[in-house]
């Protein structure tokens, strides 16, 4: 964030800002992490669409396409990531939307994280990741896209 | 964008390709990212096809249940095989311009339906309930052939009445326990509804709010626009009560407007208003940018008390009017 002083900023003009969809995938009600991240991203100046818990891969992919987000942030603590995340990526391909980047946060073993990345996941964050690191990685993913970012 | 690319994108979008519709909407939502020819050629194409959709504005304070109600309305319209678009507006942070958009969460049960298109958008520093982008998106949805376009305004305060300028039917959502009849007697938001929904009717005091509203409307000298007498309906979105009654009133209102020829008058008003809204926004931006740059000497005098804000504003206005 540019400063901690609560200065009212002007309107951002009719230019695009980075847009991120945050969702919990599958049968997993542990949404505190997802809410913390979604709210933090708002405070860093991102436009966040939060769709909450119990979302199927297809529901997430279709919502992301309708919202035309740059990034999908998935939170998962159920252990089903090796099944559900590849399904999400498959649905994005089917919708001709592979360019939407997928990042995952949750209890993900290191080996699984490597496999997810080889399948097309851009970043995997474990629970100890500071929000500043997540924002920095997101900004790297957005580099080259025509969006205003923090 | 090249003319070829625009034509292809329009062709795909008009044939219902979700990805193409979405990309088209993004171009329109952020017109300043593109050259004016791209925007004008897309908008001209869509606006020539438009003018058929029934635009329903849903407004009300934060937390009264607008999104959940809309989800129920989507189901109702889908049962009649109508195509539904939803434009859901949430606030931007005045400090970081970030936004936490949480309306869609209530409508996710429709996410697999190819005939329901939901788009969330942020206010981006604009007050009044609508952003300049939103009026362009409404025209786009209309041109893309949606039968119903539901506009969910940002959770509003007492004077955020912009939604009346773009909607055929304004639904003002209220709930019990949020103030007595004195609130209902005030000017502003309490005057703009074609339909007043007392939501959360499963809660205590819903009957009281219903009776107060009915009495206030009955005794009002002014009827809603075009001579329609506003209706009050009790709804519990969660329990599913009152939804079909609300659906009947929405139909009745649409028929009323069409019979009187007012349906197309509202479209004319909407398009004129859209220009007004965008123009106002552009001028406000110019003031914001130029004031500190060009008006610093006058501002200094205001700060030191040598010029009053009224005189200063007029002086600056005259200066700006010359450069515009």
Short mmCIF file of C-alpha atoms in Angstrom, two decimals:
data_model
loop_
_atom_site.label_atom_id
_atom_site.label_comp_id
_atom_site.label_asym_id
_atom_site.label_seq_id
_atom_site.Cartn_x
_atom_site.Cartn_y
_atom_site.Cartn_z
CA UNK A 1 0.00 0.00 0.00
CA UNK A 2 1.29 3.42 -0.89
CA UNK A 3 0.79 4.88 2.57
CA UNK A 4 -1.06 4.33 5.79
CA UNK A 5 -2.57 7.79 5.81
CA UNK A 6 -6.25 7.48 5.01
CA UNK A 7 -6.23 9.91 2.14
CA UNK A 8 -9.25 9.79 -0.12
CA UNK A 9 -8.06 8.95 -3.60
CA UNK A 10 -9.76 10.09 -6.77
CA UNK A 11 -11.78 7.93 -9.10
CA UNK A 12 -9.59 5.51 -11.07
CA UNK A 13 -10.95 6.55 -14.42
CA UNK A 14 -12.49 4.20 -16.91
CA UNK A 15 -9.40 2.02 -16.95
CA UNK A 16 -9.22 -1.62 -15.94
CA UNK A 17 -7.93 -2.66 -12.51
CA UNK A 18 -6.70 -6.14 -11.66
CA UNK A 19 -9.64 -8.43 -10.85
CA UNK A 20 -9.36 -11.60 -8.81
CA UNK A 21 -11.92 -14.31 -8.03
CA UNK A 22 -11.54 -16.01 -4.65
CA UNK A 23 -13.31 -19.32 -4.00
CA UNK A 24 -13.28 -22.41 -1.82
CA UNK A 25 -13.32 -25.53 -3.95
CA UNK A 26 -15.15 -28.77 -3.12
CA UNK A 27 -16.54 -29.91 0.21
CA UNK A 28 -14.56 -27.63 2.48
CA UNK A 29 -16.12 -25.10 4.83
CA UNK A 30 -12.90 -23.66 6.27
CA UNK A 31 -13.27 -20.25 4.77
CA UNK A 32 -11.45 -18.03 7.25
CA UNK A 33 -8.22 -18.08 5.23
CA UNK A 34 -10.04 -17.30 1.99
CA UNK A 35 -11.86 -14.39 3.62
CA UNK A 36 -8.65 -13.01 5.14
CA UNK A 37 -6.92 -13.15 1.75
CA UNK A 38 -9.88 -11.70 -0.16
CA UNK A 39 -10.21 -8.79 2.23
CA UNK A 40 -6.45 -8.16 2.28
CA UNK A 41 -6.38 -8.07 -1.53
CA UNK A 42 -9.15 -5.46 -1.44
CA UNK A 43 -7.00 -3.40 0.91
CA UNK A 44 -4.12 -3.67 -1.55
CA UNK A 45 -6.33 -2.16 -4.25
CA UNK A 46 -7.48 -5.25 -6.14
CA UNK A 47 -11.07 -5.79 -7.25
CA UNK A 48 -12.02 -9.07 -5.62
CA UNK A 49 -15.07 -11.21 -6.39
CA UNK A 50 -15.67 -13.58 -3.48
CA UNK A 51 -17.91 -16.57 -4.20
CA UNK A 52 -17.41 -18.56 -1.00
CA UNK A 53 -17.57 -22.21 -0.06
CA UNK A 54 -18.64 -25.48 -1.71
CA UNK A 55 -17.94 -24.45 -5.28
CA UNK A 56 -17.40 -27.11 -7.91
CA UNK A 57 -14.54 -26.67 -10.41
CA UNK A 58 -17.08 -25.99 -13.16
CA UNK A 59 -18.92 -23.33 -11.10
CA UNK A 60 -15.64 -21.56 -10.38
CA UNK A 61 -14.46 -21.69 -14.00
CA UNK A 62 -17.77 -20.33 -15.32
CA UNK A 63 -17.94 -17.56 -12.71
CA UNK A 64 -14.34 -16.57 -13.53
CA UNK A 65 -15.16 -16.38 -17.23
CA UNK A 66 -18.31 -14.29 -16.69
CA UNK A 67 -16.42 -11.93 -14.41
CA UNK A 68 -13.43 -11.88 -16.79
CA UNK A 69 -10.93 -12.03 -13.92
CA UNK A 70 -7.16 -12.06 -14.35
CA UNK A 71 -6.56 -14.53 -11.56
CA UNK A 72 -8.47 -17.26 -9.72
CA UNK A 73 -7.41 -17.74 -6.10
CA UNK A 74 -8.43 -21.13 -4.73
CA UNK A 75 -8.38 -21.96 -1.05
CA UNK A 76 -8.42 -25.63 -0.14
CA UNK A 77 -7.89 -27.46 3.14
CA UNK A 78 -9.71 -30.71 2.41
CA UNK A 79 -6.81 -32.65 0.87
CA UNK A 80 -8.68 -33.08 -2.42
CA UNK A 81 -6.47 -30.60 -4.30
CA UNK A 82 -4.94 -33.20 -6.65
CA UNK A 83 -8.41 -34.08 -7.92
CA UNK A 84 -10.22 -30.74 -7.91
CA UNK A 85 -7.52 -28.34 -9.14
CA UNK A 86 -6.77 -30.32 -12.34
CA UNK A 87 -10.53 -30.41 -12.97
CA UNK A 88 -10.69 -26.62 -12.64
CA UNK A 89 -7.85 -26.24 -15.14
CA UNK A 90 -9.62 -28.62 -17.50
CA UNK A 91 -12.83 -26.57 -17.31
CA UNK A 92 -10.92 -23.36 -18.02
CA UNK A 93 -9.42 -25.00 -21.13
CA UNK A 94 -12.88 -26.10 -22.26
CA UNK A 95 -14.08 -22.50 -21.90
CA UNK A 96 -11.13 -21.23 -23.93
CA UNK A 97 -9.89 -19.41 -20.82
CA UNK A 98 -6.49 -20.95 -20.04
CA UNK A 99 -5.06 -17.44 -19.87
CA UNK A 100 -6.78 -16.92 -16.49
CA UNK A 101 -4.03 -17.67 -13.97
CA UNK A 102 -4.76 -20.05 -11.09
CA UNK A 103 -3.14 -19.66 -7.68
CA UNK A 104 -3.80 -22.03 -4.80
CA UNK A 105 -3.53 -21.60 -1.05
CA UNK A 106 -3.97 -24.16 1.69
CA UNK A 107 -2.50 -27.30 3.21
CA UNK A 108 -0.58 -28.48 0.16
CA UNK A 109 2.44 -30.83 0.57
CA UNK A 110 5.57 -29.67 -1.28
CA UNK A 111 5.50 -32.60 -3.75
CA UNK A 112 1.89 -31.91 -4.63
CA UNK A 113 2.66 -28.23 -5.12
CA UNK A 114 5.32 -29.13 -7.70
CA UNK A 115 2.89 -31.40 -9.54
CA UNK A 116 0.16 -28.75 -9.49
CA UNK A 117 2.60 -26.24 -10.94
CA UNK A 118 3.54 -28.66 -13.71
CA UNK A 119 -0.18 -28.89 -14.54
CA UNK A 120 -0.44 -25.14 -15.00
CA UNK A 121 -1.02 -23.69 -11.51
CA UNK A 122 0.93 -20.44 -11.28
CA UNK A 123 1.61 -20.28 -7.55
CA UNK A 124 0.97 -22.40 -4.46
CA UNK A 125 0.93 -20.73 -1.04
CA UNK A 126 1.08 -22.56 2.27
CA UNK A 127 -0.55 -21.16 5.43
CA UNK A 128 2.56 -19.36 6.68
CA UNK A 129 2.85 -17.08 3.61
CA UNK A 130 2.76 -13.35 4.46
CA UNK A 131 0.20 -11.35 2.50
CA UNK A 132 2.97 -9.09 1.13
CA UNK A 133 4.55 -12.10 -0.58
CA UNK A 134 1.23 -13.10 -2.11
CA UNK A 135 0.67 -9.58 -3.43
CA UNK A 136 4.20 -9.47 -4.86
CA UNK A 137 3.68 -12.79 -6.67
CA UNK A 138 0.28 -11.66 -7.96
CA UNK A 139 1.81 -8.46 -9.32
CA UNK A 140 4.45 -10.56 -11.12
CA UNK A 141 1.70 -12.66 -12.69
CA UNK A 142 -0.05 -9.49 -13.81
CA UNK A 143 3.06 -7.97 -15.34
CA UNK A 144 2.50 -7.35 -19.02
CA UNK A 145 -1.29 -7.25 -18.66
CA UNK A 146 -3.01 -3.96 -19.30
CA UNK A 147 -4.32 -3.49 -15.77
CA UNK A 148 -3.71 -0.96 -13.05
CA UNK A 149 -2.31 -2.61 -9.97
CA UNK A 150 -0.82 -1.83 -6.62
CA UNK B 1 -8.81 -3.38 -32.06
CA UNK B 2 -9.11 -4.16 -35.75
CA UNK B 3 -12.53 -4.16 -37.39
CA UNK B 4 -12.14 -7.86 -38.11
CA UNK B 5 -11.50 -8.71 -34.47
CA UNK B 6 -14.44 -6.61 -33.34
CA UNK B 7 -16.77 -8.27 -35.84
CA UNK B 8 -15.63 -11.76 -34.79
CA UNK B 9 -16.05 -10.95 -31.11
CA UNK B 10 -19.51 -9.46 -31.71
CA UNK B 11 -20.54 -12.45 -33.82
CA UNK B 12 -19.49 -14.91 -31.13
CA UNK B 13 -21.09 -12.87 -28.34
CA UNK B 14 -24.36 -12.51 -30.22
CA UNK B 15 -24.40 -16.28 -30.62
CA UNK B 16 -24.20 -16.77 -26.88
CA UNK B 17 -20.49 -17.57 -26.43
CA UNK B 18 -19.96 -16.76 -22.73
CA UNK B 19 -16.26 -15.99 -23.08
CA UNK B 20 -16.92 -13.62 -25.98
CA UNK B 21 -19.76 -11.86 -24.12
CA UNK B 22 -17.47 -11.44 -21.15
CA UNK B 23 -14.56 -10.04 -23.20
CA UNK B 24 -16.92 -7.67 -24.97
CA UNK B 25 -18.29 -6.44 -21.64
CA UNK B 26 -14.76 -5.82 -20.35
CA UNK B 27 -13.95 -3.65 -23.35
CA UNK B 28 -17.12 -1.65 -22.74
CA UNK B 29 -16.64 -1.51 -18.98
CA UNK B 30 -13.22 0.11 -19.41
CA UNK B 31 -13.58 2.20 -22.55
CA UNK B 32 -10.55 4.35 -21.74
CA UNK B 33 -8.31 1.32 -22.44
CA UNK B 34 -9.35 1.36 -26.10
CA UNK B 35 -9.48 3.75 -29.00
CA UNK B 36 -12.74 5.58 -29.49
CA UNK B 37 -13.44 3.84 -32.84
CA UNK B 38 -13.45 0.42 -31.14
CA UNK B 39 -15.89 1.53 -28.46
CA UNK B 40 -18.18 3.43 -30.79
CA UNK B 41 -18.39 0.66 -33.38
CA UNK B 42 -19.22 -1.98 -30.73
CA UNK B 43 -21.72 0.24 -28.96
CA UNK B 44 -23.43 1.35 -32.17
CA UNK B 45 -23.90 -2.26 -33.20
CA UNK B 46 -25.33 -3.27 -29.83
CA UNK B 47 -27.49 -0.20 -29.29
CA UNK B 48 -29.14 -0.66 -32.68
CA UNK B 49 -30.20 -4.13 -31.57
CA UNK B 50 -31.28 -2.98 -28.10
CA UNK B 51 -34.36 -1.39 -26.67
CA UNK B 52 -36.22 -4.62 -25.95
CA UNK B 53 -34.99 -5.76 -22.53
CA UNK B 54 -36.98 -5.16 -19.37
CA UNK B 55 -34.59 -3.43 -16.97
CA UNK B 56 -35.27 -4.07 -13.31
CA UNK B 57 -33.36 -1.99 -10.76
CA UNK B 58 -33.04 -3.47 -7.30
CA UNK B 59 -32.02 -1.03 -4.61
CA UNK B 60 -31.93 -0.79 -0.83
CA UNK B 61 -29.61 -0.44 2.14
CA UNK B 62 -26.68 -2.83 2.65
CA UNK B 63 -27.81 -6.16 4.07
CA UNK B 64 -31.52 -5.99 3.29
CA UNK B 65 -31.21 -9.02 1.02
CA UNK B 66 -30.97 -7.61 -2.51
CA UNK B 67 -28.68 -10.36 -3.84
CA UNK B 68 -30.68 -13.22 -2.34
CA UNK B 69 -33.90 -11.72 -3.69
CA UNK B 70 -32.33 -11.39 -7.14
CA UNK B 71 -31.32 -15.04 -7.07
CA UNK B 72 -34.98 -15.96 -6.51
CA UNK B 73 -36.08 -13.62 -9.32
CA UNK B 74 -33.58 -15.27 -11.67
CA UNK B 75 -35.20 -18.66 -10.95
CA UNK B 76 -38.63 -17.17 -11.60
CA UNK B 77 -37.63 -15.70 -14.97
CA UNK B 78 -35.73 -18.84 -15.96
CA UNK B 79 -38.85 -20.95 -15.33
CA UNK B 80 -40.42 -18.90 -18.13
CA UNK B 81 -37.34 -19.51 -20.28
CA UNK B 82 -36.24 -15.86 -20.30
CA UNK B 83 -32.55 -14.98 -20.66
CA UNK B 84 -31.34 -13.08 -17.62
CA UNK B 85 -28.39 -10.75 -17.12
CA UNK B 86 -27.42 -9.37 -13.73
CA UNK B 87 -25.19 -6.37 -13.19
CA UNK B 88 -24.23 -6.31 -9.55
CA UNK B 89 -22.54 -3.22 -8.19
CA UNK B 90 -20.45 -3.16 -5.01
CA UNK B 91 -18.47 -0.30 -3.48
CA UNK B 92 -14.81 0.52 -4.13
CA UNK B 93 -12.56 1.55 -1.27
CA UNK B 94 -12.17 5.34 -1.15
CA UNK B 95 -8.59 4.76 0.07
CA UNK B 96 -7.14 1.97 -2.09
CA UNK B 97 -9.82 1.71 -4.84
CA UNK B 98 -9.89 -2.00 -4.10
CA UNK B 99 -13.25 -3.74 -3.84
CA UNK B 100 -14.65 -6.79 -2.08
CA UNK B 101 -17.52 -7.89 -4.28
CA UNK B 102 -19.67 -10.41 -2.46
CA UNK B 103 -23.04 -10.29 -4.21
CA UNK B 104 -22.41 -13.17 -6.55
CA UNK B 105 -22.08 -15.58 -3.64
CA UNK B 106 -25.91 -15.47 -3.24
CA UNK B 107 -26.49 -16.25 -6.91
CA UNK B 108 -23.99 -19.04 -7.51
CA UNK B 109 -26.78 -21.64 -7.84
CA UNK B 110 -27.27 -20.20 -11.35
CA UNK B 111 -23.62 -20.38 -12.35
CA UNK B 112 -24.02 -23.41 -14.63
CA UNK B 113 -27.04 -22.01 -16.48
CA UNK B 114 -25.86 -20.76 -19.90
CA UNK B 115 -28.84 -18.36 -20.05
CA UNK B 116 -27.89 -16.49 -16.90
CA UNK B 117 -25.00 -14.04 -17.07
CA UNK B 118 -23.86 -12.35 -13.86
CA UNK B 119 -21.28 -9.58 -13.82
CA UNK B 120 -19.93 -7.83 -10.72
CA UNK B 121 -18.62 -4.30 -11.02
CA UNK B 122 -17.27 -1.75 -8.56
CA UNK B 123 -18.32 1.88 -8.07
CA UNK B 124 -14.74 3.12 -8.58
CA UNK B 125 -15.10 6.33 -6.66
CA UNK B 126 -18.50 7.32 -7.99
CA UNK B 127 -21.46 7.93 -5.67
CA UNK B 128 -25.15 7.89 -6.47
CA UNK B 129 -25.46 4.12 -6.93
CA UNK B 130 -24.34 3.73 -10.56
CA UNK B 131 -20.90 4.03 -12.16
CA UNK B 132 -20.34 5.48 -15.65
CA UNK B 133 -19.38 1.98 -16.84
CA UNK B 134 -22.64 0.52 -15.62
CA UNK B 135 -24.79 2.52 -18.05
CA UNK B 136 -22.65 1.24 -20.94
CA UNK B 137 -22.95 -2.33 -19.67
CA UNK B 138 -26.74 -1.99 -19.50
CA UNK B 139 -26.83 -0.96 -23.18
CA UNK B 140 -24.56 -3.91 -24.02
CA UNK B 141 -26.71 -6.48 -22.21
CA UNK B 142 -29.77 -5.05 -23.96
CA UNK B 143 -28.11 -5.34 -27.36
CA UNK B 144 -26.94 -8.89 -26.63
CA UNK B 145 -30.57 -9.96 -26.41
CA UNK B 146 -31.17 -10.58 -22.73
CA UNK B 147 -34.89 -10.46 -21.86
CA UNK B 148 -34.44 -9.33 -18.28
CA UNK B 149 -31.57 -7.17 -17.05
CA UNK B 150 -31.40 -6.90 -13.29
CA UNK B 151 -29.30 -4.05 -11.91
CA UNK B 152 -28.31 -4.51 -8.31
CA UNK B 153 -27.33 -1.10 -7.03
CA UNK B 154 -24.65 -0.72 -4.45
CA UNK B 155 -26.12 -0.81 -0.92
CA UNK B 156 -27.52 2.70 -0.87
CA UNK B 157 -28.00 5.63 1.43
CA UNK B 158 -30.97 7.97 1.43
CA UNK B 159 -30.09 9.96 -1.69
CA UNK B 160 -28.61 7.34 -4.01
CA UNK B 161 -31.44 7.45 -6.49
CA UNK B 162 -29.57 7.13 -9.81
CA UNK B 163 -31.06 3.71 -10.48
CA UNK B 164 -34.42 5.30 -11.31
CA UNK B 165 -32.86 6.79 -14.44
CA UNK B 166 -31.98 3.48 -16.07
CA UNK B 167 -34.70 1.11 -14.86
CA UNK B 168 -38.15 0.31 -16.17
CA UNK B 169 -39.07 -1.14 -12.81
CA UNK B 170 -37.47 -0.05 -9.54
CA UNK B 171 -37.69 -2.48 -6.65
CA UNK B 172 -36.82 -0.91 -3.31
CA UNK B 173 -35.96 -3.63 -0.80
CA UNK B 174 -36.55 -2.93 2.89
CA UNK B 175 -36.54 -5.05 5.99
CA UNK B 176 -38.15 -4.95 9.41
CA UNK B 177 -36.24 -3.50 12.34
CA UNK B 178 -34.43 -0.81 10.35
CA UNK B 179 -36.30 2.28 11.51
CA UNK B 180 -39.84 3.43 12.17
CA UNK B 181 -42.37 5.15 9.92
CA UNK B 182 -40.43 8.44 10.19
CA UNK B 183 -37.73 6.90 7.98
CA UNK B 184 -40.38 5.82 5.49
CA UNK B 185 -41.77 9.37 5.30
CA UNK B 186 -38.48 10.92 4.18
CA UNK B 187 -37.57 12.18 0.74
CA UNK B 188 -35.08 10.45 -1.55
CA UNK B 189 -34.80 6.69 -1.65
CA UNK B 190 -38.27 6.23 -0.13
CA UNK B 191 -39.89 7.93 -3.12
CA UNK B 192 -38.34 6.05 -6.02
CA UNK B 193 -39.80 2.55 -5.79
CA UNK B 194 -42.35 1.14 -8.22
CA UNK B 195 -42.44 -1.86 -5.92
CA UNK B 196 -41.50 -1.89 -2.25
CA UNK B 197 -40.41 -5.29 -0.99
CA UNK B 198 -40.55 -5.90 2.75
CA UNK B 199 -37.94 -8.63 2.78
CA UNK B 200 -37.22 -11.01 5.67
CA UNK B 201 -40.98 -11.22 6.29
CA UNK B 202 -40.27 -14.22 8.51
CA UNK B 203 -38.89 -11.75 11.06
CA UNK B 204 -41.03 -9.95 13.69
CA UNK B 205 -42.48 -6.54 12.82
CA UNK B 206 -42.63 -7.26 9.08
CA UNK B 207 -46.39 -6.70 9.21
CA UNK B 208 -45.87 -3.35 10.92
CA UNK B 209 -43.46 -2.16 8.22
CA UNK B 210 -45.85 -3.43 5.55
CA UNK B 211 -48.78 -1.49 7.03
CA UNK B 212 -46.73 1.69 7.49
CA UNK B 213 -45.53 1.62 3.90
CA UNK B 214 -48.96 0.87 2.51
CA UNK B 215 -50.43 3.80 4.44
CA UNK B 216 -47.69 6.21 3.37
CA UNK B 217 -48.11 5.29 -0.30
CA UNK B 218 -51.92 5.45 -0.06
CA UNK B 219 -51.81 8.95 1.41
CA UNK B 220 -49.10 10.29 -0.90
CA UNK B 221 -49.97 13.05 -3.35
CA UNK B 222 -47.25 11.95 -5.76
CA UNK B 223 -47.55 8.62 -7.46
CA UNK B 224 -44.53 6.86 -8.92
CA UNK B 225 -43.38 7.83 -12.40
CA UNK B 226 -45.90 7.56 -15.26
CA UNK B 227 -48.89 7.35 -12.93
CA UNK B 228 -48.28 3.90 -11.51
CA UNK B 229 -49.36 3.49 -7.90
CA UNK B 230 -46.48 1.75 -6.09
CA UNK B 231 -47.15 -1.71 -4.66
CA UNK B 232 -45.92 -3.16 -1.41
CA UNK B 233 -45.21 -6.88 -1.08
CA UNK B 234 -43.95 -9.01 1.77
CA UNK B 235 -41.24 -11.47 0.80
CA UNK B 236 -39.02 -13.93 2.54
CA UNK B 237 -36.31 -14.77 0.02
CA UNK B 238 -34.85 -17.45 2.26
CA UNK B 239 -38.20 -19.20 2.79
CA UNK B 240 -39.33 -18.51 -0.77
CA UNK B 241 -42.49 -16.71 0.41
CA UNK B 242 -44.00 -13.94 -1.70
CA UNK B 243 -41.70 -14.44 -4.68
CA UNK B 244 -44.39 -15.45 -7.15
CA UNK B 245 -46.57 -12.54 -5.96
CA UNK B 246 -43.62 -10.22 -6.57
CA UNK B 247 -43.17 -11.78 -10.02
CA UNK B 248 -46.83 -11.02 -10.84
CA UNK B 249 -46.43 -7.39 -9.78
CA UNK B 250 -43.28 -7.04 -11.90
CA UNK B 251 -45.24 -8.36 -14.91
CA UNK B 252 -48.14 -6.05 -14.13
CA UNK B 253 -45.79 -3.06 -14.00
CA UNK B 254 -44.16 -3.98 -17.29
CA UNK B 255 -47.56 -4.32 -18.94
CA UNK B 256 -48.63 -0.98 -17.45
CA UNK B 257 -45.60 0.74 -18.98
CA UNK B 258 -46.06 -0.88 -22.39
CA UNK B 259 -49.81 -0.07 -22.52
CA UNK B 260 -49.07 3.58 -21.80
CA UNK B 261 -46.16 3.80 -24.22
CA UNK B 262 -43.89 4.56 -21.29
CA UNK B 263 -41.63 1.55 -21.81
CA UNK B 264 -39.84 3.21 -24.73
CA UNK B 265 -39.93 6.65 -23.05
CA UNK B 266 -37.84 5.16 -20.27
CA UNK B 267 -35.28 3.89 -22.79
CA UNK B 268 -35.04 7.39 -24.28
CA UNK B 269 -34.56 8.83 -20.80
CA UNK B 270 -31.95 6.18 -19.97
CA UNK B 271 -29.84 6.95 -23.02
CA UNK B 272 -29.90 10.69 -22.44
CA UNK B 273 -29.12 10.17 -18.77
CA UNK B 274 -26.16 7.92 -19.70
CA UNK B 275 -24.53 10.78 -21.55
CA UNK B 276 -25.17 13.08 -18.61
CA UNK B 277 -23.62 10.61 -16.16
CA UNK B 278 -20.49 9.94 -18.20
CA UNK B 279 -20.02 13.61 -19.06
CA UNK B 280 -20.36 14.56 -15.40
CA UNK B 281 -17.76 11.97 -14.53
CA UNK B 282 -15.29 13.21 -17.12
CA UNK B 283 -15.74 16.82 -16.00
CA UNK B 284 -15.34 15.87 -12.33
CA UNK B 285 -12.13 14.07 -13.22
CA UNK B 286 -10.89 17.16 -15.02
CA UNK B 287 -11.65 19.32 -12.01
CA UNK B 288 -9.91 16.88 -9.68
CA UNK B 289 -6.82 16.81 -11.85
CA UNK B 290 -6.63 20.48 -12.80
CA UNK B 291 -7.67 22.10 -9.54
CA UNK B 292 -4.44 21.55 -7.64
CA UNK B 293 -2.36 22.25 -10.74
CA UNK B 294 -3.99 25.37 -12.19
CA UNK B 295 -5.91 26.64 -9.22
CA UNK B 296 -3.19 26.54 -6.59
CA UNK B 297 -2.94 30.34 -6.24
CA UNK B 298 -6.67 30.67 -5.67
CA UNK B 299 -6.70 27.70 -3.31
CA UNK B 300 -3.92 29.31 -1.27
CA UNK B 301 -6.09 32.41 -0.86
CA UNK B 302 -9.04 30.28 0.28
CA UNK B 303 -6.81 28.56 2.82
CA UNK B 304 -5.58 31.90 4.18
CA UNK B 305 -9.15 33.25 4.28
CA UNK B 306 -8.73 35.94 1.62
CA UNK B 307 -11.21 34.38 -0.80
CA UNK B 308 -14.33 32.46 0.16
CA UNK B 309 -15.04 29.02 -1.37
CA UNK B 310 -18.02 30.32 -3.39
CA UNK B 311 -16.10 33.14 -5.09
CA UNK B 312 -13.14 30.84 -5.63
CA UNK B 313 -15.34 28.18 -7.25
CA UNK B 314 -16.88 30.68 -9.65
CA UNK B 315 -13.46 32.06 -10.59
CA UNK B 316 -12.11 28.59 -11.26
CA UNK B 317 -15.25 27.62 -13.15
CA UNK B 318 -14.89 30.59 -15.49
CA UNK B 319 -11.28 29.63 -16.09
CA UNK B 320 -12.14 25.98 -16.78
CA UNK B 321 -15.07 26.85 -19.02
CA UNK B 322 -12.63 28.65 -21.32
CA UNK B 323 -10.30 25.66 -21.59
CA UNK B 324 -13.03 23.00 -22.03
#
